[in-house]
PDB file of C-alpha atoms in Angstrom:
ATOM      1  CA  UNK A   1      -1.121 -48.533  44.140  1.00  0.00           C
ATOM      2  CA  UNK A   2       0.218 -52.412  44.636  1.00  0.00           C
ATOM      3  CA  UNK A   3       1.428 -53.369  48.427  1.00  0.00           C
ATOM      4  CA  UNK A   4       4.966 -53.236  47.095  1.00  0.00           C
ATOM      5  CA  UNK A   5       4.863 -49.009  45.939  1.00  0.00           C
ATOM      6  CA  UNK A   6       2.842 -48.444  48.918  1.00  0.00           C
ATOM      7  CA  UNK A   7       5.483 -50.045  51.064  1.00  0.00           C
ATOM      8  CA  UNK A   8       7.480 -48.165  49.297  1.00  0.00           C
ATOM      9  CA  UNK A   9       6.313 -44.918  49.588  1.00  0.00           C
ATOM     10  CA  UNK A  10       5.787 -45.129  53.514  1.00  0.00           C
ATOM     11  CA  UNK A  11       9.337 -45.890  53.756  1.00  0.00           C
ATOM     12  CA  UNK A  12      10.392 -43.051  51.707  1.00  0.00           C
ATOM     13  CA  UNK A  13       8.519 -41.077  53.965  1.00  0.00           C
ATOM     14  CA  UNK A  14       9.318 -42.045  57.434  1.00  0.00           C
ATOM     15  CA  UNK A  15      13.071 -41.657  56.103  1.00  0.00           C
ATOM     16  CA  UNK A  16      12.236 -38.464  54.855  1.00  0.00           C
ATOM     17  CA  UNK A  17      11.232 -37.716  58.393  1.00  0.00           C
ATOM     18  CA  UNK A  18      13.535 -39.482  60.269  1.00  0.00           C
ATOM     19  CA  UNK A  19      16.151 -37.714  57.894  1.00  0.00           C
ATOM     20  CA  UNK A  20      14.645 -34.118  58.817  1.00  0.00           C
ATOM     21  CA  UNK A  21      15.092 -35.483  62.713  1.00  0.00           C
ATOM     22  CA  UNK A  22      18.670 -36.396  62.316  1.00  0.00           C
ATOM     23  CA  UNK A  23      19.742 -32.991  60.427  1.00  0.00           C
ATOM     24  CA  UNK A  24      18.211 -31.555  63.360  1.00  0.00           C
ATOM     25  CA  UNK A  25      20.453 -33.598  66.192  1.00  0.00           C
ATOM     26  CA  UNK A  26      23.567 -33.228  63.796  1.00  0.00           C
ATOM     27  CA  UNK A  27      23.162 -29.341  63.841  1.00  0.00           C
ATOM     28  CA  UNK A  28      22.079 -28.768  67.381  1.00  0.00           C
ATOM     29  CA  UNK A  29      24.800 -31.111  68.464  1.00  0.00           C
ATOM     30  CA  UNK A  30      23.087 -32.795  70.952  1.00  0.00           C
ATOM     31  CA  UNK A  31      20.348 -36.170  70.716  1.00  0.00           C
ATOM     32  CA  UNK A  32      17.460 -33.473  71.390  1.00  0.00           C
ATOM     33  CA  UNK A  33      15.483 -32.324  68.481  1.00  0.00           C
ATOM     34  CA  UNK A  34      14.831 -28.339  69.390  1.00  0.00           C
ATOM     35  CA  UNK A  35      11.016 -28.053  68.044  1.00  0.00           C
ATOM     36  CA  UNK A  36      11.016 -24.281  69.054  1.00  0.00           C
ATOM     37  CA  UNK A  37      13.338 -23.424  66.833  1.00  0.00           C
ATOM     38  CA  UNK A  38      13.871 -26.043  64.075  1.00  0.00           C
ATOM     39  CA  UNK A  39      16.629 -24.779  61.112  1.00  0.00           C
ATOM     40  CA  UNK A  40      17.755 -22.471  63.800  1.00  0.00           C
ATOM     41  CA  UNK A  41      20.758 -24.429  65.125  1.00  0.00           C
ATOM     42  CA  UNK A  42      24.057 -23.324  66.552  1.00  0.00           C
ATOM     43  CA  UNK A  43      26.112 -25.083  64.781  1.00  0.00           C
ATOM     44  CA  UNK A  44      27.029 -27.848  67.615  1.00  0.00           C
ATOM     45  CA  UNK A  45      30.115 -30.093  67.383  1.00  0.00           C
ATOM     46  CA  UNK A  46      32.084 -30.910  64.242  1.00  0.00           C
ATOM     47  CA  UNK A  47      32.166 -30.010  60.858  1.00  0.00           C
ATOM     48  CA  UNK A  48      28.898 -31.239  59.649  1.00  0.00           C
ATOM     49  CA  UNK A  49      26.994 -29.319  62.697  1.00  0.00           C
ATOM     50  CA  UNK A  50      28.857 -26.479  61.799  1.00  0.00           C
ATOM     51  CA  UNK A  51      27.484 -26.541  58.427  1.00  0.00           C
ATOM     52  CA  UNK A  52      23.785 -27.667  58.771  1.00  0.00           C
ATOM     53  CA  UNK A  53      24.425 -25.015  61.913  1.00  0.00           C
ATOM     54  CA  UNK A  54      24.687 -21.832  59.462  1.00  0.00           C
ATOM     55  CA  UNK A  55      22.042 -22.892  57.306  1.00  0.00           C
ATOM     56  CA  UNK A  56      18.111 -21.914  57.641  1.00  0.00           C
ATOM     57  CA  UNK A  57      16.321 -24.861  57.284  1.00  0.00           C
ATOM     58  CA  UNK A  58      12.536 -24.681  58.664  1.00  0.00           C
ATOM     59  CA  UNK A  59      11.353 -24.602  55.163  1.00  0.00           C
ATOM     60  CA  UNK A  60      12.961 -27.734  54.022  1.00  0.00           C
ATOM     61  CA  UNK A  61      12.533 -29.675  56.735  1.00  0.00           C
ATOM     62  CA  UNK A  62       8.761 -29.002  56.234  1.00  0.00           C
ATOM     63  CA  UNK A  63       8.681 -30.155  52.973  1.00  0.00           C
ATOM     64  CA  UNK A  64      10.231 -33.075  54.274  1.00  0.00           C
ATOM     65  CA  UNK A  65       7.349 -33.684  56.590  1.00  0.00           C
ATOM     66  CA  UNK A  66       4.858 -32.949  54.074  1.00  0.00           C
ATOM     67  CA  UNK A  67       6.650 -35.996  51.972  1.00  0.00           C
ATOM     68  CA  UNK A  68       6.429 -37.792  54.520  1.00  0.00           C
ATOM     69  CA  UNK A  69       2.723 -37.313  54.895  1.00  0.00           C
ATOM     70  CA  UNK A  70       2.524 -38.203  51.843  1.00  0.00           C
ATOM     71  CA  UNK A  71       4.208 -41.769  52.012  1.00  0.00           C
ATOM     72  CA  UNK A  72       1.658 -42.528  54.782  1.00  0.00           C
ATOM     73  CA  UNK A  73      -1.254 -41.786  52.931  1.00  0.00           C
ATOM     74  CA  UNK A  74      -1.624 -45.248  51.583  1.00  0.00           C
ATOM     75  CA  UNK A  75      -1.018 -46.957  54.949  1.00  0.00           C
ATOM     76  CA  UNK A  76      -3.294 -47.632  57.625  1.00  0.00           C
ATOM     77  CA  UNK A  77      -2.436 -44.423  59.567  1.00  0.00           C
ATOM     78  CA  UNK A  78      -2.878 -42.158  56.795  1.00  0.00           C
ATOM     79  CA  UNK A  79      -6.529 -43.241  56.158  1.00  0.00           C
ATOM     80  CA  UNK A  80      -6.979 -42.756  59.888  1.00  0.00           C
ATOM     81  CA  UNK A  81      -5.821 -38.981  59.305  1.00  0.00           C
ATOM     82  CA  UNK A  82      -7.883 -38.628  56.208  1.00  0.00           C
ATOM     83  CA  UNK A  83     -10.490 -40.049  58.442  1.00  0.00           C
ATOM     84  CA  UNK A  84      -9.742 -37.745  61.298  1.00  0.00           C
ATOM     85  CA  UNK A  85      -9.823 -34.546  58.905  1.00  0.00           C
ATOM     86  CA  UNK A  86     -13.329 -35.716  57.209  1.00  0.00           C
ATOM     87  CA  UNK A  87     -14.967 -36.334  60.616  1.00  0.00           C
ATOM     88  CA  UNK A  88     -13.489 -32.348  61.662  1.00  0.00           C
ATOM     89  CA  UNK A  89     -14.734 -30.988  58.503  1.00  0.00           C
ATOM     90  CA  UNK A  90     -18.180 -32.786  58.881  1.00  0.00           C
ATOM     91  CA  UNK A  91     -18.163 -31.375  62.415  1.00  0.00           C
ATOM     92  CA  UNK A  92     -18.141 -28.271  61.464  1.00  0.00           C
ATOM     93  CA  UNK A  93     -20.110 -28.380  58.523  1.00  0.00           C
ATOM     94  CA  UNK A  94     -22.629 -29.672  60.047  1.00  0.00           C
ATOM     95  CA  UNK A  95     -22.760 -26.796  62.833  1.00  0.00           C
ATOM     96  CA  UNK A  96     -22.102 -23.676  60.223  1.00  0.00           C
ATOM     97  CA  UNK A  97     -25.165 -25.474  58.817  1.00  0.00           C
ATOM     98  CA  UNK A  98     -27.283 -25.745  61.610  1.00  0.00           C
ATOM     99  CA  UNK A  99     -26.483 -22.224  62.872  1.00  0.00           C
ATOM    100  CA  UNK A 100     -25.813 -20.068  59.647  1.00  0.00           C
ATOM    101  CA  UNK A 101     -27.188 -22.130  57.229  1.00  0.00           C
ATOM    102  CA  UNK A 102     -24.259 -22.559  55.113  1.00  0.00           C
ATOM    103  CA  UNK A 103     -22.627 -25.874  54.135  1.00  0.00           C
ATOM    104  CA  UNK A 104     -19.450 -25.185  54.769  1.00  0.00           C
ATOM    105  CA  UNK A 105     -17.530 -29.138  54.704  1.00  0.00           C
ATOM    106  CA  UNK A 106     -14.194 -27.638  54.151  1.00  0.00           C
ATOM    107  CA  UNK A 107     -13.547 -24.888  56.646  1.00  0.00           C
ATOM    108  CA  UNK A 108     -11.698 -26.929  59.146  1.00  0.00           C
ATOM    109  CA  UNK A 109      -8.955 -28.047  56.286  1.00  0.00           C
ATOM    110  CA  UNK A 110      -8.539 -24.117  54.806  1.00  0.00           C
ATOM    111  CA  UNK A 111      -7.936 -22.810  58.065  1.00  0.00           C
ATOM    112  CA  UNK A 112      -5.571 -25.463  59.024  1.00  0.00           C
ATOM    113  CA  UNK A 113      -3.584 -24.525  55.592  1.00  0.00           C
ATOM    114  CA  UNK A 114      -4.137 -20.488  56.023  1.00  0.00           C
ATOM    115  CA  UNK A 115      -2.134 -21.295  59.669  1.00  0.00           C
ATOM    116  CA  UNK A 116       0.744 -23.406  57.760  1.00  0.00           C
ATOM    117  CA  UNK A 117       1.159 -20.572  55.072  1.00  0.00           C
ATOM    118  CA  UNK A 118       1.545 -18.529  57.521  1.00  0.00           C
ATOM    119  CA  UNK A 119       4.250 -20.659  59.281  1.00  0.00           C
ATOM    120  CA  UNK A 120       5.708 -21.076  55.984  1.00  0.00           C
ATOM    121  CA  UNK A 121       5.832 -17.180  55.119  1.00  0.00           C
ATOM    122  CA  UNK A 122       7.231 -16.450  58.728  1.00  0.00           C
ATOM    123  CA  UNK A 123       9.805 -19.300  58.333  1.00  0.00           C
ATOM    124  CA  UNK A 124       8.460 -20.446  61.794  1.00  0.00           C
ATOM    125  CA  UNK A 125       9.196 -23.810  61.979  1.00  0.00           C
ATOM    126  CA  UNK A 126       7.340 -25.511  65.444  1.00  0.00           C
ATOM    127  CA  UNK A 127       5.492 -28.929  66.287  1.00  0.00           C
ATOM    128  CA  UNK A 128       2.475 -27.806  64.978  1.00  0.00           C
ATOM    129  CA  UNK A 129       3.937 -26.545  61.778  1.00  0.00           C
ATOM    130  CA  UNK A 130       5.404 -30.106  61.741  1.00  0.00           C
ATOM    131  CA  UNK A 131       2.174 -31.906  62.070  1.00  0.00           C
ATOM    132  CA  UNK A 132       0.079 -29.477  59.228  1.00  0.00           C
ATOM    133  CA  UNK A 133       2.831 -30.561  57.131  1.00  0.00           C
ATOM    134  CA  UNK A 134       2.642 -34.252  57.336  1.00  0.00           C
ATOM    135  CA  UNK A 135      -1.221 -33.949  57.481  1.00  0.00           C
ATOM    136  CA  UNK A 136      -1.343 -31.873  54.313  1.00  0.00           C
ATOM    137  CA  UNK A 137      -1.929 -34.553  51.588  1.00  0.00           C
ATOM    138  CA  UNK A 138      -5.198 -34.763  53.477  1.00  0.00           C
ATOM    139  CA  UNK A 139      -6.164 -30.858  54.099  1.00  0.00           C
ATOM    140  CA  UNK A 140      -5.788 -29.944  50.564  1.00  0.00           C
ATOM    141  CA  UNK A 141      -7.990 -33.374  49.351  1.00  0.00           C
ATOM    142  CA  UNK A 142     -10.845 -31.514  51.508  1.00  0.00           C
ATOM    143  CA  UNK A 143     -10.698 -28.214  49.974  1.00  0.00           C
ATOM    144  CA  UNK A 144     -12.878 -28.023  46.850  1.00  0.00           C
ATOM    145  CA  UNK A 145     -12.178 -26.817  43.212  1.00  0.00           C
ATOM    146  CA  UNK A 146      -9.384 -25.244  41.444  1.00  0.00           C
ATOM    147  CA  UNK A 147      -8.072 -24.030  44.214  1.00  0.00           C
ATOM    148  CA  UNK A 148      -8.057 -27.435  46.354  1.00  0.00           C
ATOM    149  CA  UNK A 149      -7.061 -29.850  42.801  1.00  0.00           C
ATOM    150  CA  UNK A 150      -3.694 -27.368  41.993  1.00  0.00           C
ATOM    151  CA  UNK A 151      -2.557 -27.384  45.917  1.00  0.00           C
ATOM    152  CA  UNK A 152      -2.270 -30.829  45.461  1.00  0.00           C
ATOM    153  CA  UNK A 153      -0.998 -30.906  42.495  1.00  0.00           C
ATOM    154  CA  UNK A 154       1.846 -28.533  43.736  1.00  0.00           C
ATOM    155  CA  UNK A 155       1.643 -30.742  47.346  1.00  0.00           C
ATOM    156  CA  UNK A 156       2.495 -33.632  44.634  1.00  0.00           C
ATOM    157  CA  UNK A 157       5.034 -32.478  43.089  1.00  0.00           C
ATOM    158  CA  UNK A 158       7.382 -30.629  46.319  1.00  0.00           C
ATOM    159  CA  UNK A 159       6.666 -35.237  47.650  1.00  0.00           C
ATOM    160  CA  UNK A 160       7.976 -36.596  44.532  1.00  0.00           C
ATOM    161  CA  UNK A 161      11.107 -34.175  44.655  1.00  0.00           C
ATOM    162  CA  UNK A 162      12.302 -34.508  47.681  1.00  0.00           C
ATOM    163  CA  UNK A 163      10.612 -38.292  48.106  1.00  0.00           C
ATOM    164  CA  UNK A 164      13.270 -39.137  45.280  1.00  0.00           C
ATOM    165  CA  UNK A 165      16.207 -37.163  46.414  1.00  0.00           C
ATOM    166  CA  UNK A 166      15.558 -39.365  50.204  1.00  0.00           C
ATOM    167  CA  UNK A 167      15.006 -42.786  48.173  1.00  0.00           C
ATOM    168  CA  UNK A 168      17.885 -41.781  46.324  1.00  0.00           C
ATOM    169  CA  UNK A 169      20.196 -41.325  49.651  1.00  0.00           C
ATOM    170  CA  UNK A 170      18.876 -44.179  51.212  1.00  0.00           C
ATOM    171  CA  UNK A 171      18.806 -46.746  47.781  1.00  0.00           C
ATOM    172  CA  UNK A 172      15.278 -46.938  47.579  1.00  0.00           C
ATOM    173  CA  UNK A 173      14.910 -46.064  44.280  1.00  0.00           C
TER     174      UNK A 173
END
């Protein structure tokens, strides 16, 4: 990637966050975002808090974390949380090996992604369900195999649809 699509990319996803921040003061109708209970607003004041009010939106507002997890992960902080996840992993591997004799490097990463599904299933939308999703790109990269290469794929693809429907609303594109 050149500086320019990186640059890019980190601005699509910070205003893919920042987008998923506003929705969430325009519904609650107040300059607090509600992390409890994200989507869940109560409509607030006027006609557009009304609207994103009546409409569920934990599950889009996580996707628009996870894009913007993904913009970051040519920037200085994403290879910080790519480092951060490695070092967990290697943590633990190294302890499942020393105890159990198993090497085990990517336990730390599927757990963290069996607790988002979860999240995701339940359409329970808090701060930590927040964080997984922007630190996703860098869970699945961890998990080995099939199983690890098509969640990213599919990881990929939910970033570049919703990464070009934000660069679209904001002229990036």
């Amino acid at each position: 990637m050149t500086d320019v699509q990186t640059t890019v990319a980190a601005g699509v996803g910070v205003a893919s966050m920042a987008l998923s921040a506003g929705m969430q003061v325009l519904s609650g109708g107040s300059t607090a975002i509600r992390v409890g209970g994200l989507g869940r607003g109560n409509g607030g004041s006027g006609a557009v808090g009304k609207l994103l009010g009546r409409l569920e939106m934990p599950r889009l507002h996580m996707a628009m974390f996870t894009t913007g997890g993904i913009g970051l992960a040519g920037t200085g902080l994403g290879k910080l949380l790519n480092q951060a996840v490695t070092w967990c992993n290697n943590c633990v591997a190294h302890l499942a090996t020393q105890w159990l004799g198993l090497g085990i490097s990517w336990l730390v990463s599927f757990g963290a992604v069996v607790v988002l599904l979860v999240d995701v299933r339940d359409d329970n939308c808090t701060l930590r369900t927040l964080l997984l999703c922007v630190a996703l790109p860098f869970l699945l990269a961890a998990i080995p195999g099939p199983i690890g290469m098509y969640s990213a794929e599919i990881t990929s693809w939910i970033g570049s649809l919703v990464g070009g429907v934000v660069a679209s609303l904001f002229g990036m594109k």
